[in-house]
Short mmCIF file of C-alpha atoms in Angstrom, two decimals:
data_model
loop_
_atom_site.label_atom_id
_atom_site.label_comp_id
_atom_site.label_asym_id
_atom_site.label_seq_id
_atom_site.Cartn_x
_atom_site.Cartn_y
_atom_site.Cartn_z
CA MET A 98 -207.31 35.54 60.43
CA GLN A 99 -207.83 38.76 63.12
CA VAL A 100 -210.20 38.76 65.98
CA ILE A 101 -210.92 42.40 67.12
CA ILE A 102 -212.28 42.84 70.14
CA THR A 103 -214.18 46.63 71.20
CA ASP A 104 -214.73 47.55 75.06
CA ALA A 105 -217.58 49.86 74.47
CA TRP A 106 -217.21 51.34 77.81
CA LEU A 107 -213.73 52.07 77.66
CA ALA A 108 -213.86 53.06 74.14
CA ARG A 109 -211.07 51.66 72.43
CA SER A 110 -210.92 48.10 70.63
CA ARG A 111 -207.71 45.07 70.81
CA ALA A 112 -207.03 42.71 67.82
CA ILE A 113 -206.03 39.54 68.94
CA HIS A 114 -204.55 37.53 64.98
CA LEU A 115 -204.50 33.78 64.95
CA SER A 116 -203.24 31.18 62.83
CA GLY A 117 -204.56 28.37 61.49
CA VAL A 118 -203.34 26.18 63.83
CA GLN A 119 -204.15 28.34 66.17
CA LEU A 120 -207.53 28.81 65.76
CA ILE A 121 -207.94 24.48 65.45
CA CYS A 122 -206.78 24.46 68.37
CA ALA A 123 -208.51 27.10 70.08
CA LEU A 124 -211.73 25.47 69.10
CA ALA A 125 -210.75 21.52 69.78
CA GLY A 126 -210.60 23.22 73.65
CA ILE A 127 -213.99 24.73 73.45
CA PHE A 128 -215.29 21.49 71.56
CA MET A 129 -213.72 19.78 75.24
CA ALA A 130 -214.40 21.77 77.74
CA LEU A 131 -217.94 21.99 76.16
CA LEU A 132 -218.32 17.93 76.20
CA PHE A 133 -217.26 18.17 79.40
CA MET A 134 -219.52 20.67 81.02
CA THR A 135 -222.58 18.49 78.99
CA VAL A 136 -221.44 15.37 79.99
CA MET A 137 -221.20 16.83 83.50
CA ALA A 138 -224.42 18.38 83.58
CA TYR A 139 -226.21 15.08 82.01
CA HIS A 140 -224.45 13.09 85.41
CA TRP A 141 -225.91 15.73 87.66
CA VAL A 142 -229.48 16.04 85.89
CA LEU A 143 -229.72 12.40 86.14
CA MET A 144 -228.14 11.23 89.30
CA HIS A 145 -230.95 14.25 90.86
CA GLY A 146 -233.44 13.07 89.12
CA VAL A 147 -233.15 9.25 90.44
CA ARG A 148 -232.70 10.53 93.96
CA GLU A 149 -235.72 13.29 93.68
CA GLY A 150 -238.05 10.15 91.51
CA TRP A 151 -238.69 12.07 88.40
CA PRO A 152 -240.96 10.08 86.49
CA VAL A 153 -239.07 9.96 83.03
CA VAL A 154 -235.70 9.55 84.50
CA GLY A 155 -236.36 7.59 87.43
CA SER A 156 -238.15 4.59 84.84
CA MET A 157 -234.92 5.10 82.66
CA ALA A 158 -232.77 3.98 85.57
CA ARG A 159 -234.78 1.22 86.35
CA LEU A 160 -234.55 0.25 82.81
CA ALA A 161 -230.84 0.40 82.42
CA VAL A 162 -230.12 -1.43 86.03
CA GLN A 163 -232.97 -4.23 84.86
CA ASP A 164 -231.34 -4.95 82.36
CA GLU A 165 -227.76 -5.22 83.86
CA GLN A 166 -229.28 -7.45 86.62
CA ALA A 167 -231.12 -9.99 83.65
CA GLN A 168 -227.68 -10.16 81.75
CA ARG A 169 -226.01 -10.94 85.30
CA GLU A 170 -228.90 -14.27 85.95
CA ARG A 171 -228.49 -15.02 81.91
CA PHE A 172 -224.66 -15.28 82.77
CA MET A 173 -225.16 -16.95 86.31
CA ARG A 174 -227.91 -19.36 84.33
CA ALA A 175 -225.30 -20.67 81.84
CA ASN A 176 -222.51 -21.24 83.93
CA ILE A 177 -225.00 -22.82 86.42
CA ASP A 178 -225.81 -25.15 83.77
CA ALA A 179 -222.76 -25.64 82.64
CA MET A 180 -221.67 -27.02 85.92
CA ALA A 181 -224.85 -29.21 85.87
CA ARG A 182 -223.83 -30.59 82.88
CA LYS A 183 -220.57 -31.28 83.98
CA LEU A 184 -221.74 -32.81 87.16
CA GLY A 185 -223.99 -35.19 85.39
CA ASP A 186 -220.94 -36.62 83.57
CA MET A 187 -219.11 -36.80 86.85
CA GLN A 188 -222.25 -38.71 88.62
CA ALA A 189 -222.49 -41.12 85.38
CA ARG A 190 -218.65 -41.90 85.78
CA VAL A 191 -218.67 -42.40 89.19
CA LEU A 192 -221.06 -45.46 88.72
CA GLN A 193 -218.50 -46.98 86.18
CA LEU A 194 -216.36 -46.22 89.55
CA GLU A 195 -218.78 -48.09 91.55
CA SER A 196 -219.16 -51.29 88.88
CA LEU A 197 -215.51 -51.32 88.81
CA GLY A 198 -215.56 -50.86 92.65
CA GLU A 199 -217.81 -54.19 92.85
CA ARG A 200 -215.55 -56.05 90.56
CA VAL A 201 -212.09 -55.36 92.35
CA ARG A 202 -213.99 -55.95 95.55
CA GLY A 203 -214.60 -59.29 94.21
CA LEU A 204 -211.11 -59.70 93.70
CA ALA A 205 -209.60 -58.83 96.30
CA GLY A 206 -212.01 -61.04 98.69
CA LEU A 207 -213.28 -57.85 100.17
CA PRO A 208 -217.11 -59.14 101.56
CA ALA A 209 -219.76 -57.29 101.37
CA SER A 210 -221.05 -56.17 104.34
CA GLU A 211 -217.29 -54.10 104.48
CA VAL A 212 -218.36 -51.79 101.37
CA GLN A 213 -221.56 -49.49 101.28
CA SER A 214 -223.05 -49.50 98.13
CA LEU A 215 -224.86 -46.61 96.38
CA PRO A 216 -228.71 -46.70 96.69
CA GLY A 217 -230.84 -47.71 93.57
CA ARG A 218 -232.40 -45.25 91.88
CA GLY A 219 -234.61 -44.53 88.81
CA GLY A 220 -237.99 -43.78 86.85
CA MET A 221 -239.03 -42.07 84.12
CA LEU A 222 -237.73 -39.26 82.77
CA VAL A 223 -239.14 -36.04 83.20
CA ALA A 224 -238.15 -32.36 82.81
CA GLY A 225 -238.26 -30.42 85.57
CA ARG A 226 -237.36 -26.81 86.68
CA PRO A 227 -233.37 -25.52 86.49
CA LEU A 228 -230.91 -26.38 89.08
CA GLY A 229 -230.04 -23.94 91.91
CA LEU A 230 -227.16 -22.88 93.30
CA ASP A 231 -227.69 -24.10 96.51
CA GLU A 232 -228.97 -27.73 94.82
CA LEU A 233 -225.55 -28.03 92.82
CA ASN A 234 -223.72 -27.07 96.13
CA ALA A 235 -224.98 -30.02 97.13
CA ALA A 236 -225.00 -32.48 94.78
CA LEU A 237 -221.39 -31.72 94.55
CA ASP A 238 -220.93 -32.30 98.12
CA ASP A 239 -222.41 -35.77 97.76
CA LEU A 240 -220.27 -36.49 94.93
CA VAL A 241 -217.72 -35.64 96.92
CA ALA A 242 -218.41 -38.11 99.57
CA ILE A 243 -218.74 -40.42 96.98
CA THR A 244 -215.93 -40.55 95.43
CA GLY A 245 -213.85 -40.62 98.89
CA ARG A 246 -215.38 -43.71 100.41
CA ARG A 247 -214.84 -45.37 96.69
CA THR A 248 -211.68 -43.98 97.14
CA ASP A 249 -211.02 -46.03 101.00
CA LEU A 250 -212.88 -48.71 99.11
CA MET A 251 -210.14 -48.82 96.13
CA THR A 252 -207.18 -48.13 98.86
CA VAL A 253 -208.10 -51.30 101.02
CA ALA A 254 -208.82 -53.71 97.81
CA GLU A 255 -205.03 -52.43 96.82
CA SER A 256 -203.74 -53.64 100.36
CA ARG A 257 -205.49 -56.81 99.85
CA LEU A 258 -204.53 -57.31 96.27
CA PHE A 259 -200.82 -56.64 97.30
CA ASP A 260 -201.36 -58.98 99.88
CA GLN A 261 -202.48 -61.68 97.80
CA HIS A 262 -200.29 -60.78 95.16
CA ILE A 263 -196.68 -61.17 97.37
CA ARG A 264 -198.34 -64.49 98.75
CA LYS A 265 -198.59 -65.57 95.63
CA HIS A 266 -194.99 -64.83 95.08
CA LEU A 267 -193.99 -66.88 98.42
CA ILE A 268 -195.74 -69.94 97.67
CA PRO A 269 -193.55 -72.89 95.27
CA THR A 270 -195.54 -72.99 92.40
CA GLN A 271 -193.11 -72.44 89.96
CA VAL A 272 -191.64 -75.05 88.71
CA PRO A 273 -187.74 -75.50 90.05
CA VAL A 274 -186.74 -77.57 86.54
CA ARG A 275 -188.44 -76.10 83.29
CA ASP A 276 -189.31 -78.62 80.44
CA THR A 277 -188.23 -81.86 82.08
CA ALA A 278 -190.38 -85.06 83.36
CA VAL A 279 -190.47 -86.13 86.45
CA GLY A 280 -189.31 -89.18 87.71
CA SER A 281 -189.71 -90.62 91.16
CA PRO A 282 -192.08 -88.91 93.16
CA PHE A 283 -193.13 -88.19 96.89
CA GLY A 284 -194.29 -91.34 99.11
CA TRP A 285 -193.50 -95.10 99.42
CA ARG A 286 -190.85 -96.24 96.90
CA ILE A 287 -187.65 -99.07 96.93
CA ASP A 288 -184.52 -97.35 97.65
CA PRO A 289 -181.79 -97.62 94.66
CA PHE A 290 -179.27 -98.09 96.85
CA THR A 291 -180.66 -101.10 99.30
CA GLY A 292 -183.61 -102.72 97.09
CA GLN A 293 -185.90 -101.27 100.78
CA SER A 294 -188.71 -99.87 101.10
CA ALA A 295 -188.68 -95.87 102.24
CA LEU A 296 -189.98 -92.54 102.33
CA HIS A 297 -189.16 -90.69 99.60
CA THR A 298 -189.50 -86.85 100.80
CA GLY A 299 -189.76 -84.95 97.80
CA LEU A 300 -189.92 -84.76 94.22
CA ASP A 301 -187.49 -85.87 91.09
CA PHE A 302 -186.84 -83.86 87.89
CA SER A 303 -184.45 -85.84 85.49
CA ALA A 304 -182.07 -83.30 83.48
CA GLY A 305 -178.86 -83.20 82.39
CA THR A 306 -176.04 -81.92 84.64
CA GLY A 307 -175.90 -77.81 83.85
CA THR A 308 -179.68 -77.26 84.06
CA PRO A 309 -180.76 -74.47 85.12
CA ILE A 310 -182.64 -74.87 88.69
CA VAL A 311 -184.61 -71.92 89.61
CA ALA A 312 -186.60 -70.71 92.91
CA ALA A 313 -190.76 -72.07 93.43
CA ALA A 314 -190.73 -68.61 94.72
CA GLY A 315 -189.40 -66.03 96.34
CA GLY A 316 -187.15 -65.49 100.02
CA VAL A 317 -184.53 -65.61 101.91
CA VAL A 318 -181.51 -68.09 101.42
CA ILE A 319 -180.65 -69.93 104.56
CA ALA A 320 -178.81 -72.96 104.01
CA GLN A 321 -175.82 -73.70 100.97
CA GLU A 322 -173.65 -76.60 101.65
CA TYR A 323 -172.42 -79.62 100.89
CA HIS A 324 -174.65 -82.88 102.43
CA PRO A 325 -173.58 -86.36 102.31
CA ALA A 326 -177.00 -87.73 101.29
CA TYR A 327 -178.28 -83.49 99.03
CA GLY A 328 -174.91 -83.15 98.51
CA ASN A 329 -174.68 -79.93 97.58
CA MET A 330 -177.60 -77.98 98.57
CA VAL A 331 -179.94 -74.61 98.60
CA GLU A 332 -182.70 -74.07 101.31
CA ILE A 333 -184.96 -71.22 100.84
CA ASP A 334 -187.21 -70.07 103.33
CA HIS A 335 -190.54 -67.85 102.43
CA GLY A 336 -191.68 -66.72 105.38
CA SER A 337 -194.79 -68.82 107.65
CA GLN A 338 -192.48 -71.77 108.50
CA LEU A 339 -192.21 -72.71 104.90
CA VAL A 340 -189.09 -73.88 103.53
CA THR A 341 -187.61 -75.83 99.90
CA ARG A 342 -184.43 -78.03 99.36
CA TYR A 343 -182.67 -77.55 96.37
CA ALA A 344 -180.42 -81.49 96.00
CA HIS A 345 -178.15 -83.12 94.34
CA ALA A 346 -176.58 -79.63 92.07
CA SER A 347 -173.78 -79.56 90.25
CA LYS A 348 -173.03 -76.11 91.18
CA THR A 349 -174.85 -73.63 93.28
CA LEU A 350 -175.38 -70.16 92.41
CA VAL A 351 -175.80 -68.34 96.16
CA LYS A 352 -175.21 -68.12 98.75
CA ALA A 353 -176.88 -68.37 102.62
CA GLY A 354 -178.61 -64.62 103.24
CA ASP A 355 -179.21 -63.85 99.65
CA ILE A 356 -182.69 -62.67 99.18
CA VAL A 357 -184.02 -64.36 96.01
CA ARG A 358 -186.95 -63.72 93.53
CA ARG A 359 -189.85 -66.26 91.72
CA GLY A 360 -188.17 -68.10 88.87
CA GLN A 361 -184.30 -66.88 89.47
CA LYS A 362 -181.30 -69.09 88.72
CA ILE A 363 -180.01 -70.62 92.23
CA ALA A 364 -178.32 -73.39 90.94
CA GLU A 365 -177.33 -75.63 87.62
CA VAL A 366 -178.42 -80.43 87.97
CA GLY A 367 -176.15 -82.00 89.30
CA SER A 368 -175.60 -85.88 91.17
CA THR A 369 -174.01 -85.05 93.67
CA GLY A 370 -174.38 -87.06 97.34
CA ARG A 371 -176.39 -89.60 97.17
CA SER A 372 -177.25 -89.65 93.47
CA THR A 373 -177.54 -92.58 90.48
CA GLY A 374 -177.82 -89.77 88.08
CA PRO A 375 -177.99 -86.30 87.57
CA HIS A 376 -181.30 -84.39 88.84
CA LEU A 377 -182.89 -82.14 90.70
CA HIS A 378 -184.54 -83.63 94.35
CA PHE A 379 -186.57 -80.87 94.89
CA GLU A 380 -187.93 -80.51 98.96
CA VAL A 381 -191.15 -78.51 100.29
CA TRP A 382 -190.82 -78.44 104.86
CA VAL A 383 -193.89 -76.53 105.79
CA GLN A 384 -193.90 -76.17 109.81
CA GLY A 385 -190.96 -79.07 110.11
CA VAL A 386 -193.01 -81.46 108.30
CA PRO A 387 -191.89 -82.46 104.49
CA GLN A 388 -194.72 -82.32 101.85
CA ASP A 389 -196.08 -83.46 98.52
CA PRO A 390 -194.39 -80.22 95.58
CA GLN A 391 -197.28 -81.52 94.09
CA LYS A 392 -200.08 -79.78 95.33
CA PHE A 393 -198.02 -77.07 94.95
CA LEU A 394 -196.79 -76.66 92.04
CA PHE A 395 -199.74 -78.66 89.84
CA ALA A 396 -202.00 -76.41 91.92
CA GLY A 397 -203.53 -79.03 93.13
CA GLU A 398 -203.66 -82.32 90.46
CA PRO A 399 -203.63 -85.83 92.24
CA ALA A 400 -200.17 -87.12 92.71
CA PRO A 401 -199.30 -89.81 90.07
CA MET A 402 -198.71 -92.03 93.18
CA PRO A 403 -202.09 -93.13 94.87
CA HIS A 404 -200.26 -94.73 97.66
CA ALA A 405 -197.73 -91.66 98.52
CA LEU A 406 -198.57 -90.80 101.61
CA THR A 407 -197.74 -87.04 102.85
CA GLY A 408 -197.44 -85.03 105.81
CA ARG A 409 -197.93 -86.25 109.67
CA ALA A 410 -198.87 -89.10 108.23
CA ALA A 411 -196.05 -90.35 106.32
CA MET A 412 -193.48 -89.57 108.90
CA GLY A 413 -195.46 -91.37 111.57
CA HIS A 414 -195.31 -94.05 109.50
CA LEU A 415 -191.34 -93.95 108.69
CA ALA A 416 -191.27 -93.57 112.62
CA HIS A 417 -192.82 -97.41 112.85
CA ARG A 418 -190.44 -98.77 110.21
#
């Protein structure tokens, strides 16, 4: 392509030769320049019109702003509604937690005066206005406070239940010789060696030699020795001045200072010491006074010997014999 430029004042002309690619690039440059100038002119007119308050331009600007604000409000409303639905779900879960807390409180033995229950609410459902952001934040703050109180309650209940669990495992309720019959009970009987009335301070379990003997509760072994009357003997301290004694064993498996758990094998049945045959002689001592083991092992079931004496009364009777 050939472009001729003529200057009438100087009376001369100039020819410019453009190839196809050069022509396209020139046209594209001119188009981009015009587009840029148009955009800048539109922007200047629009901004100037808004500042000067031109009627048409001002109306267009207000419509654009209102549309943008409406979109933001719709977006915020959708988010607030979603948060409100989640808040309702959380409140329902808190009610379930409240019900669970009441059951746990009962199991832990916590008095009702120590627990602040949620106030009762109810009534007919009437549709109302949507929640505002401030109301939603206030409801969330209330929910946080409620869950904090429930957490404190659960912590106290956990502590109480753990304490009960420990106490349960420190009380001799585990039968020391499983699947065997109870022989001579606690109380007064005819002594098998002397033929005279004597106090039997424990409970006998008849079993074959070598039958496992287990700890009736968890504790610390305070004695493992041979006694002239008890033979091979093990004593376990369970705390609170509660001690159990296991006598006449053929073999002991623990030593003084060992920590044993409830149900752990500690010895084997035998007939050592003052014994007429293989059996376990089991005693429970509370504050230095022998108690009827059946009160612990059989959860308050009456002793089979109605004339048996227990505790300090038995010791007092023995002192007068």
